[in-house]
Coordinates of C-alpha atoms in Angstrom, one line a residue:
X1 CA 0.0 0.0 0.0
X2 CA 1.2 3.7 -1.4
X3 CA 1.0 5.6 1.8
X4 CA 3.6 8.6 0.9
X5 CA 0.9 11.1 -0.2
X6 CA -0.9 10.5 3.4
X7 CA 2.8 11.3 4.8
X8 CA 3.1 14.2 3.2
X9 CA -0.5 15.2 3.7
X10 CA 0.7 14.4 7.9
X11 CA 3.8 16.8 7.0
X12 CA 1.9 19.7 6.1
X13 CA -0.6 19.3 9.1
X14 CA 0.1 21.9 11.7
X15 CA 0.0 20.5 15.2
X16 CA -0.5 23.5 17.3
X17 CA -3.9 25.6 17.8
X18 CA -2.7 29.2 17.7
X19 CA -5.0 31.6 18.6
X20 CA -5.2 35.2 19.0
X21 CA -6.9 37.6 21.8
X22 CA -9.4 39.9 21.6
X23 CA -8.2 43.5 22.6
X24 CA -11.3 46.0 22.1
X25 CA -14.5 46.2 21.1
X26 CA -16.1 49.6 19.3
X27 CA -19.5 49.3 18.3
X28 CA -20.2 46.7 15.8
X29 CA -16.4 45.9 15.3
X30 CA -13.9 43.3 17.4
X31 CA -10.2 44.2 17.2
X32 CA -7.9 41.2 18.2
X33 CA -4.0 40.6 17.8
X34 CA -4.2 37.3 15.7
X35 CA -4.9 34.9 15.0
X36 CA -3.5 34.3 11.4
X37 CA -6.9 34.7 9.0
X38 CA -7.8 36.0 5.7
X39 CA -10.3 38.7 4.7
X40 CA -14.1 36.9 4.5
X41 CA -13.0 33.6 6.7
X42 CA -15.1 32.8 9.9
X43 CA -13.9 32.8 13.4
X44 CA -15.0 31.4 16.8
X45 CA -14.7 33.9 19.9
X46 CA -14.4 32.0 22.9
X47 CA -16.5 33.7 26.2
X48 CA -14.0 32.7 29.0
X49 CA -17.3 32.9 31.4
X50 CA -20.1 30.8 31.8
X51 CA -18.7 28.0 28.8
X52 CA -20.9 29.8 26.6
X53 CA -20.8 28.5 23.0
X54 CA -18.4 30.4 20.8
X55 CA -19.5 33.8 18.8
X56 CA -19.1 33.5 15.1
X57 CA -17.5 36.3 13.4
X58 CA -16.2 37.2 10.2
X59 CA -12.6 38.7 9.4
X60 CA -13.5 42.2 7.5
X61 CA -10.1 44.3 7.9
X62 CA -6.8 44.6 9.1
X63 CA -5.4 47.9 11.1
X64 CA -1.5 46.8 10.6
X65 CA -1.1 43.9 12.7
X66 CA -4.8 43.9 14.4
X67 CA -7.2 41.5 13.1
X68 CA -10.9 43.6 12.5
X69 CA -14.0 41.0 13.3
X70 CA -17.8 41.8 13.2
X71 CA -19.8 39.2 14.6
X72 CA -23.0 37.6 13.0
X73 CA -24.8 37.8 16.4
X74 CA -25.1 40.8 19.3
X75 CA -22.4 41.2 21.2
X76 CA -21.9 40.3 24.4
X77 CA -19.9 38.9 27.0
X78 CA -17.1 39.5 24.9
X79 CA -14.3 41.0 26.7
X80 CA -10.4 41.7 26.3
X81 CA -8.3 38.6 26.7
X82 CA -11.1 36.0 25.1
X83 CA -9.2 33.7 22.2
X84 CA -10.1 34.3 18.7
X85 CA -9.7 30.8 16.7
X86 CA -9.4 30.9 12.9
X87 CA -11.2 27.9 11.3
X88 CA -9.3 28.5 8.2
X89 CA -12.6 28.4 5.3
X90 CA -15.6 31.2 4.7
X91 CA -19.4 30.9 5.7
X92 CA -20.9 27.6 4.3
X93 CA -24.0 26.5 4.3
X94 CA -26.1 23.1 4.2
X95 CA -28.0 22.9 1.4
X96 CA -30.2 20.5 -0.2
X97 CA -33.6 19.3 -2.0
X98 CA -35.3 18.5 1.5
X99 CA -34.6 22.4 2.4
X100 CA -37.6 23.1 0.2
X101 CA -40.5 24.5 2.5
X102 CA -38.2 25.9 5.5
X103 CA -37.8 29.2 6.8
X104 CA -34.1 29.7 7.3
X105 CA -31.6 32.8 9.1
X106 CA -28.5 34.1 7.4
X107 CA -26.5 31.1 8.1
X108 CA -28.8 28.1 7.1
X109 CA -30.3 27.5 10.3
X110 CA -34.0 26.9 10.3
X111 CA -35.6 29.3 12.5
X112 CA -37.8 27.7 14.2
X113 CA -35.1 25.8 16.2
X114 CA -35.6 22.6 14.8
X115 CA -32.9 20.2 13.1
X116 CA -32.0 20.6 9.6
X117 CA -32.8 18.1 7.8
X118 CA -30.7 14.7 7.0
X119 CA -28.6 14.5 3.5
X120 CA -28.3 18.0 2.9
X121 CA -24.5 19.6 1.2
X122 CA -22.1 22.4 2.4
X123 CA -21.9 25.0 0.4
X124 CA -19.9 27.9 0.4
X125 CA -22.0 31.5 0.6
X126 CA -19.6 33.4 -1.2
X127 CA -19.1 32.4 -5.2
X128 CA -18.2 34.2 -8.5
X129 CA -20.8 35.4 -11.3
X130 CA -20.8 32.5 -14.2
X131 CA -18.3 32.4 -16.9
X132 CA -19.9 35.5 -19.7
X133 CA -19.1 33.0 -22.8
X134 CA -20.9 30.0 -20.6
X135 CA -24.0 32.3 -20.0
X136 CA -26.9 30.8 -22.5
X137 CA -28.5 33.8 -23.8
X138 CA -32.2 34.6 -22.8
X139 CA -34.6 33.0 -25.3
X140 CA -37.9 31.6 -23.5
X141 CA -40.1 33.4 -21.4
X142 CA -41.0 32.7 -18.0
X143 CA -44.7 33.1 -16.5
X144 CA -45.2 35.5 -13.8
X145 CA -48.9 35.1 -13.5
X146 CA -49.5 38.4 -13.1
X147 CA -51.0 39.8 -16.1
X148 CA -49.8 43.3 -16.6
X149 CA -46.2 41.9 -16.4
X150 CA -46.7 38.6 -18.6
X151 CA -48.5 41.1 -21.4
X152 CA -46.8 43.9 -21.5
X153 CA -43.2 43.4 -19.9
X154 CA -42.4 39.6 -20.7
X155 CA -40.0 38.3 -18.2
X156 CA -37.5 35.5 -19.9
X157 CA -35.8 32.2 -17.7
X158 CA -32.6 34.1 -16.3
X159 CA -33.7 37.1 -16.9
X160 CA -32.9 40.1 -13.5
X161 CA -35.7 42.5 -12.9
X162 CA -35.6 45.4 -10.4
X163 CA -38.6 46.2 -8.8
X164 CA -38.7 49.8 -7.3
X165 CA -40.8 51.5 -4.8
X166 CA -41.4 53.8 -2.1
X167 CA -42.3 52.3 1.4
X168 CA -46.3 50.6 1.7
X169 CA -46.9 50.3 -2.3
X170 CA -47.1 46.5 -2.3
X171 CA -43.4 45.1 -3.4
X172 CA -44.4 42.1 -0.8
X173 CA -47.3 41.5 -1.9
X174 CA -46.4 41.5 -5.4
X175 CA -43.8 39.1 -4.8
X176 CA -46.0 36.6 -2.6
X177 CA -47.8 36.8 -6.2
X178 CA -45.1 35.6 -8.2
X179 CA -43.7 32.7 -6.4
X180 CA -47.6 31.6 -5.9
X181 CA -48.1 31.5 -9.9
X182 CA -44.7 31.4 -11.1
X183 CA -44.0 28.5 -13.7
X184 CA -40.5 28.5 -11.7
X185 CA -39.9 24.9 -10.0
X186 CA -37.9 26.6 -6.6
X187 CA -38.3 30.1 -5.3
X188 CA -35.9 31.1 -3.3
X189 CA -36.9 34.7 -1.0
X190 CA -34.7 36.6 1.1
X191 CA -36.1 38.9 3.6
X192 CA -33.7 41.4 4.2
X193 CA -34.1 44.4 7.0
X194 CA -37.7 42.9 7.5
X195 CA -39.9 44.3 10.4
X196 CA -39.8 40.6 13.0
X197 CA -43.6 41.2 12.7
X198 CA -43.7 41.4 8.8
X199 CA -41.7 37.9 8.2
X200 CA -44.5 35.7 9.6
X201 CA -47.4 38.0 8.0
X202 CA -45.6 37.5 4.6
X203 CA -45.5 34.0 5.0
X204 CA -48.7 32.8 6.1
X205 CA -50.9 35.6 4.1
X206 CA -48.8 36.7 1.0
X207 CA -47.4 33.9 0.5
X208 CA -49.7 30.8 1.5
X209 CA -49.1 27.0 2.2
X210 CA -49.5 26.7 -1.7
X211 CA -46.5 29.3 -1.8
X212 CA -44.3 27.7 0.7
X213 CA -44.5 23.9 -0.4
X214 CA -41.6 25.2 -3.9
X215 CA -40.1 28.1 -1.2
X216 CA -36.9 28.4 0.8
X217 CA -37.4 31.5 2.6
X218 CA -34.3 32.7 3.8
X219 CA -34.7 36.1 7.1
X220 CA -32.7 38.2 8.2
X221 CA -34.6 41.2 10.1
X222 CA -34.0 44.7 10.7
X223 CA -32.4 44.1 14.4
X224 CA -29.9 41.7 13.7
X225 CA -26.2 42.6 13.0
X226 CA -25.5 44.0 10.2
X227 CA -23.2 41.2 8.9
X228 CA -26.2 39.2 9.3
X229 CA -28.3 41.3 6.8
X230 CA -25.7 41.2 3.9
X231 CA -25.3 37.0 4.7
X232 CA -28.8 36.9 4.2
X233 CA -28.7 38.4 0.6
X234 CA -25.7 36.1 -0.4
X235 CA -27.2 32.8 1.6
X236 CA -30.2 33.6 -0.8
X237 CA -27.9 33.6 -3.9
X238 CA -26.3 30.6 -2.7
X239 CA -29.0 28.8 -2.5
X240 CA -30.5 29.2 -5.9
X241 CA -26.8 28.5 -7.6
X242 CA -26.9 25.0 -5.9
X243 CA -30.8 24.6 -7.3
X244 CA -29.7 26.0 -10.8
X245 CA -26.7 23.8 -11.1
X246 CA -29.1 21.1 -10.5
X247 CA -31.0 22.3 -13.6
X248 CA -34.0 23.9 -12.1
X249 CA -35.6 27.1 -13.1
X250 CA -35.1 29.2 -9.9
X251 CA -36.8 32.3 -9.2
X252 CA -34.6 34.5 -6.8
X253 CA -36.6 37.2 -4.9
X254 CA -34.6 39.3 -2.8
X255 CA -36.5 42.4 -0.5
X256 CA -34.6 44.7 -0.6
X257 CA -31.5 45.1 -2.2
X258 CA -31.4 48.5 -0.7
X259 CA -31.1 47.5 2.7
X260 CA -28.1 45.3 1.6
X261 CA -26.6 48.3 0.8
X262 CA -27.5 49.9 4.2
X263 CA -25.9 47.0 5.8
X264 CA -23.0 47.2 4.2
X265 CA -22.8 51.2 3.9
X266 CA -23.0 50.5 8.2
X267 CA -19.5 47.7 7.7
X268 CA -17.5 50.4 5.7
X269 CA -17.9 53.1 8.1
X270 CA -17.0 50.6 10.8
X271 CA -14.0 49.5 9.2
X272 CA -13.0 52.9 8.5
X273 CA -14.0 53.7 4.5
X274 CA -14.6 57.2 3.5
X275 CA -19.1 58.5 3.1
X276 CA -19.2 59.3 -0.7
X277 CA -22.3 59.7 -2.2
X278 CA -25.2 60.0 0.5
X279 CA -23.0 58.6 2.7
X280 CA -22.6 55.2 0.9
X281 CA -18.7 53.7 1.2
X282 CA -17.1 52.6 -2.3
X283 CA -17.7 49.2 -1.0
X284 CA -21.1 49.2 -1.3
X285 CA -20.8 49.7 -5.2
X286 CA -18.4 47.1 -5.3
X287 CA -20.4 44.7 -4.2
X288 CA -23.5 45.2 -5.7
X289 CA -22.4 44.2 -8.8
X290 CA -21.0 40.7 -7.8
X291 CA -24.0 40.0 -6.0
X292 CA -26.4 40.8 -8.4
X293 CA -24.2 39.3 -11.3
X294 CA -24.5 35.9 -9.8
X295 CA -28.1 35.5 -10.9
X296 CA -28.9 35.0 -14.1
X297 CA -28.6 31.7 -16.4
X298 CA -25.6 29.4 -17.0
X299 CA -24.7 26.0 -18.7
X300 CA -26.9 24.0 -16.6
X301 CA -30.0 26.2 -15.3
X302 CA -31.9 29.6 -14.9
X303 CA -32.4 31.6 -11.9
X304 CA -34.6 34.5 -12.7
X305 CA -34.2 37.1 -9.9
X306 CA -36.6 40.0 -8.8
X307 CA -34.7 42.3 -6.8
X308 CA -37.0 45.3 -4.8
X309 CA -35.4 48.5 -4.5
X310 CA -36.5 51.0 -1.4
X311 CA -36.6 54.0 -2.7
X312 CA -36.3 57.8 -0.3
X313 CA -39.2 59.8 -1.2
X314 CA -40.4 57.9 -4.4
X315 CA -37.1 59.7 -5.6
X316 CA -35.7 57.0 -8.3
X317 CA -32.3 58.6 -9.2
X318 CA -31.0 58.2 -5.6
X319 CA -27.8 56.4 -5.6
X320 CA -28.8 52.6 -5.0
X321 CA -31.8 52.5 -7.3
X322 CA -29.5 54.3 -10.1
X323 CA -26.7 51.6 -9.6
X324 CA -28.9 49.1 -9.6
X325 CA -30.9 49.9 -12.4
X326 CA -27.7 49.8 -14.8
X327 CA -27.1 46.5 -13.7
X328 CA -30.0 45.1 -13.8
X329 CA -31.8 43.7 -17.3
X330 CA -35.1 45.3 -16.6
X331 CA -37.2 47.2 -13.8
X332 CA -40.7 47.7 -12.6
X333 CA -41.6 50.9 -11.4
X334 CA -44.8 50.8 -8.3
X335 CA -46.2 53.8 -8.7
X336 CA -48.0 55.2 -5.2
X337 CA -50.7 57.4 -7.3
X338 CA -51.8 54.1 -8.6
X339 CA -51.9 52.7 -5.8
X340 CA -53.7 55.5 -4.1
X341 CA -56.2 55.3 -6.7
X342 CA -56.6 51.3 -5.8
X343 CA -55.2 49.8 -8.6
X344 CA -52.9 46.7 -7.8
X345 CA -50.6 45.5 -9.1
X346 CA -49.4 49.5 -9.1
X347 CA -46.7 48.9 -12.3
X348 CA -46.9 52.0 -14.0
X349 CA -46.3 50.4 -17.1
X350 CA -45.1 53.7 -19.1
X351 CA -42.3 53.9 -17.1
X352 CA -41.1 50.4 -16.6
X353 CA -39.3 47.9 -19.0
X354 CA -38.1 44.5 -19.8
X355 CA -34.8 44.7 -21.6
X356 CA -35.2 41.2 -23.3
X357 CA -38.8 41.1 -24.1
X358 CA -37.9 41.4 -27.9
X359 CA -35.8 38.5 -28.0
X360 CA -38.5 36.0 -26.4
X361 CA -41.7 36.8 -27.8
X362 CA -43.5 36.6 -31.5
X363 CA -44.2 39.7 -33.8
X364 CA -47.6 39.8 -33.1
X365 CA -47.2 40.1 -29.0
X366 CA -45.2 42.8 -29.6
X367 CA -47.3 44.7 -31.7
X368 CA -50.0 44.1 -29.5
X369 CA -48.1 45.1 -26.9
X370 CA -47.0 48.4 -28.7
X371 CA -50.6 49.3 -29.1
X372 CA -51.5 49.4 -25.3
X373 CA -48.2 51.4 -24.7
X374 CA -48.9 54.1 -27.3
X375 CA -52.8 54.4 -26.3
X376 CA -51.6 54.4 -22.1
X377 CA -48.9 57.2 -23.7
X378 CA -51.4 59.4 -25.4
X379 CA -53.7 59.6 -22.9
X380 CA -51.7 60.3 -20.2
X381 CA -50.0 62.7 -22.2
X382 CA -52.8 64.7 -22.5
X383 CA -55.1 63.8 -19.1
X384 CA -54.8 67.3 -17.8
X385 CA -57.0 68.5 -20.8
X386 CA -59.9 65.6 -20.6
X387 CA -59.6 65.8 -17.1
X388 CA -61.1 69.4 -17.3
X389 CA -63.1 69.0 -20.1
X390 CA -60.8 71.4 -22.4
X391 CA -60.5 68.3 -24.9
X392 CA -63.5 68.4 -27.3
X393 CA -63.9 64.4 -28.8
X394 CA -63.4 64.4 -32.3
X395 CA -60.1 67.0 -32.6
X396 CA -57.2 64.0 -32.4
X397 CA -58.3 60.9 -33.7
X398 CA -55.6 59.5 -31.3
X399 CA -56.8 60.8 -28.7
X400 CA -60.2 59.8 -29.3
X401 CA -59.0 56.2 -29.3
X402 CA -57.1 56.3 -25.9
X403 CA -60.2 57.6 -24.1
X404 CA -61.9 54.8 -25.9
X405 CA -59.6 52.5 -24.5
X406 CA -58.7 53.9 -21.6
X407 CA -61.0 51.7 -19.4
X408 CA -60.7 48.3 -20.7
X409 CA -57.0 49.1 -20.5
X410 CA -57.0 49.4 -16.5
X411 CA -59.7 46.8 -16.2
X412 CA -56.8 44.6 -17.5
X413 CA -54.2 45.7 -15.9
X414 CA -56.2 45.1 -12.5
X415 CA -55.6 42.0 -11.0
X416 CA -56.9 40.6 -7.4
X417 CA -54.1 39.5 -5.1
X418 CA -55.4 35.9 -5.2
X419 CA -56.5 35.5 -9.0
X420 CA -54.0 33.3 -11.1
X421 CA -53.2 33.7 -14.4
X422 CA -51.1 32.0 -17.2
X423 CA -49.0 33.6 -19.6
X424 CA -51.2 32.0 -22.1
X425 CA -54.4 33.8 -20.8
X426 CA -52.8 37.3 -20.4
X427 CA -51.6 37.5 -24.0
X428 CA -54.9 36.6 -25.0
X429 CA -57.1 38.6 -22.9
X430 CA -54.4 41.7 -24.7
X431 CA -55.5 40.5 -27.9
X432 CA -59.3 40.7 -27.1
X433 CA -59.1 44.3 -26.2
X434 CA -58.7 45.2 -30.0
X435 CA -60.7 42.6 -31.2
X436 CA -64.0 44.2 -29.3
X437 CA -63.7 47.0 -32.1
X438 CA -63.8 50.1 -29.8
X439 CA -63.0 51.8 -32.6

C-alpha cells in the first residue's frame, strides 16, 4: 500500500492551535491581535465565562497587525483577553432538496429551532458570477402570473428585474404573487431588513401553504447585526446556484437590495471607509455588482431574480436605485398614485421595461403590446386636458382612441391578489381588447 501522499498530507498538518486575543470592542467591530486569517473567513470567539458557546465572526479588515471581526450575532460577554480561533474556510451552508418548504436565518439554520434536515450539502456562501461565454442567452419566457407583467413586460428564464418602490406600495405583496403562480420549479426569497412582525405575516398571508411547499425562505430582520443582513442576501444567492446547477428554473426574490446596501454602507464606516455619495462607502458599489451578477442563467439552469429597491421619497435617481438599475436587465416601477387610486398590481407600465422582451416573444405580441403602450402614452400625455373637459372628442383621432380605451386598459391591468393567471391567458385577454372593435 502507497501511503507517501498520506505522509506528506501528515507533514503539512500543523500541530499547534494558535489563537489570537481579543483586545477591544467599538460598536459593531472586534479588534484582536491574531490569530492568522484572511479577509471573509469565519472565526469562533471564545466567552471565557459561563462556557458559553463560541461567537461566530467574520474577518473584514486589518489595522496593521490587528485583526478587524464583526460578529453575526449581538455582542456580548465578549471582553479583552477571550481567544479568537481561525477555522481556516468562509461561511458555508447546508444545502439540499429536502430544504424546500423551510424558513431559514443568514447562516442556514432553520428558525424555528428545529434540526436541519438529514442529506443536505455544504456549500460555500460566497461564489463568483458565471463564466460570460458559458451564460446561455435569454430566449424563453418565464410566466409570472401576473397579467400586466406577462402582457406587457415579458420576463424571460434568467432574466434580473428590479422592482422599485417607495415604502407601503405592495413590493411584498407583489412578490407573494409571483412565487404563488410562477412556472419557476424553486423560489428562493430573502427577507432582508424585515420588520420581526412582517416575516410571519408574509408567509402565512402573502405567501400561502400553496407558496411555501416550492419556497426556501431565507430572514434576516432589521435588528440583527449588520453582517447578518448582507449573509442573508448572499445565503439567498447561494441557495438558488446549488438549485440552478441542479437544472431547475429558480426564481430569486430578494426584498430589498437597498437594505443590503444599508448594511454594508454601516461595515465600511465601521471598518474605517470614506461617506461618498449620501453617505454610501465605495464598498457598497463594489459589491453590488457581484451580488447581483450571480443570478442570471448558465450552462446548466436559470435563476430568474426579482430584486425590490427602497426608494427615499419615491425619488428613483437616488444612488442605490441608479446603480442598480444599470445592472440590472429590466425594472418595474410601483407607482403610489396608482396605488392610491386602488389599482394593484401599481406597475406604471409607461415607465417600466423589460430589456429582453424582444428577444423571447413573436411579432404579433409585440405589436400588440406596442398598441397598449402608445394608447396608455397618449392619454396620459394629455389627461390634464380631458380631465377638465378642455379636450372636445373628435379634434385628435388618437386621442379619441385612448379615451376609448382607456377603461378596458385598466380593467386589465387590475388584478386581485389571489387571482391566477397563465401567460397564455394574459396574451390573449391583450388580444381581445382590439378585437371588441372600440373603434
Amino acid at each position: 500500500m502507497n501511503i507517501d501522499h498520506l505522509l506528506t498530507a501528515i507533514d503539512k498538518v500543523d500541530p499547534y492551535k494558535r489563537y489570537g486575543k481579543v483586545l477591544r470592542v467599538v460598536g459593531i467591530m472586534i479588534e484582536s491581535h491574531g490569530p492568522s486569517a484572511n479577509i471573509g473567513e469565519v472565526c469562533h470567539i471564545h466567552v471565557l465565562k459561563n462556557c458559553k458557546a463560541p461567537v461566530l465572526a467574520e474577518v473584514v479588515g486589518f489595522d496593521r497587525e490587528k485583526i478587524i471581526l464583526m460578529p453575526y450575532t449581538e455582542v456580548v460577554e465578549i471582553g479583552p483577553g477571550c481567544l479568537v480561533e481561525a477555522t481556516g474556510r468562509s461561511l458555508t451552508v447546508k444545502i439540499g432538496q429536502r430544504l424546500i418548504g423551510e424558513v431559514v436565518d443568514s447562516l442556514g439554520q432553520i428558525l424555528d429551532q428545529s434540526p436541519l434536515p438529514e442529506g443536505l450539502s455544504n456549500y460555500i456562501t460566497e461564489q463568483s458570477p458565471p463564466n460570460p461565454m458559458l451564460r446561455a442567452p435569454i430566449s424563453e419566457p418565464i410566466q409570472v402570473g401576473i397579467r400586466a407583467i406577462d402582457s406587457l413586460l415579458t420576463v424571460g428564464q434568467g432574466q434580473r428585474i428590479g422592482i422599485f418602490a417607495g415604502s407601503g406600495v405592495g413590493k411584498s405583496t407583489l412578490l407573494g404573487m409571483i412565487a404563488r403562480n410562477s412556472s419557476a420549479d424553486v423560489n428562493v426569497i430573502a427577507l432582508i431588513g424585515e420588520r420581526g412582525r412582517e416575516v410571519r405575516e408574509f408567509i402565512e398571508k402573502d405567501l400561502g401553504e400553496d407558496g411555501l411547499k416550492k419556497t426556501i425562505v431565507v430572514v434576516a430582520t432589521s435588528d440583527q447585526p449588520a453582517l447578518m443582513r448582507i449573509r442573508g442576501a448572499y445565503t439567498a444567492t447561494a441557495i438558488s446556484e446549488y438549485f440552478r446547477d441542479l437544472g431547475y428554473q429558480v426564481n430569486l426574490m430578494m426584498d430589498s437590495v437597498t437594505r443590503v446596501a444599508m448594511a454594508q454602507r454601516e461595515i465600511g464606516l465601521a471598518t474605517g471607509e470614506p461617506p461618498t455619495t449620501k453617505g454610501y462607502t465605495p464598498s457598497v458599489f463594489a459589491i453590488l455588482p457581484k451580488l447581483l451578477e450571480r443570478s442570471g442563467s448558465s450552462e446548466k439552469g436559470t435563476i430568474t431574480a426579482f430584486y425590490t429597491v427602497l426608494v427615499d421619497g419615491d425619488d428613483m435617481n437616488e444612488p442605490i436605485a441608479d446603480t442598480v438599475r444599470g445592472i440590472l436587465d429590466g425594472h418595474f416601477v410601483l407607482d403610489r398614485k396608482l396605488a392610491e387610486q386602488g389599482q394593484f398590481p401599481a406597475i406604471n407600465i409607461l415607465k417600466s421595461i423589460s430589456r429582453v422582451m424582444n428577444h423571447i416573444t413573436d411579432q404579433k405580441h409585440r405589436e400588440m403590446a406596442k398598441q397598449v403602450r402608445t394608447l396608455m402614452a397618449t392619454y396620459e400625455e394629455n389627461s390634464e386636458l380631458i380631465h377638465i373637459g378642455a379636450y372636445k372628442k373628435g379634434t385628435d383621432y388618437e386621442i379619441d382612441r385612448s379615451i376609448a380605451y382607456y377603461p378596458k386598459i385598466q380593467a386589465f391591468l387590475k388584478q386581485d391578489i389571489f387571482e391566477q393567471e397563465t401567460l397564455e391567458n394574459a396574451i390573449e385577454k391583450m388580444q381581445m381588447l382590439f378585437s371588441e372593435g372600440m373603434d
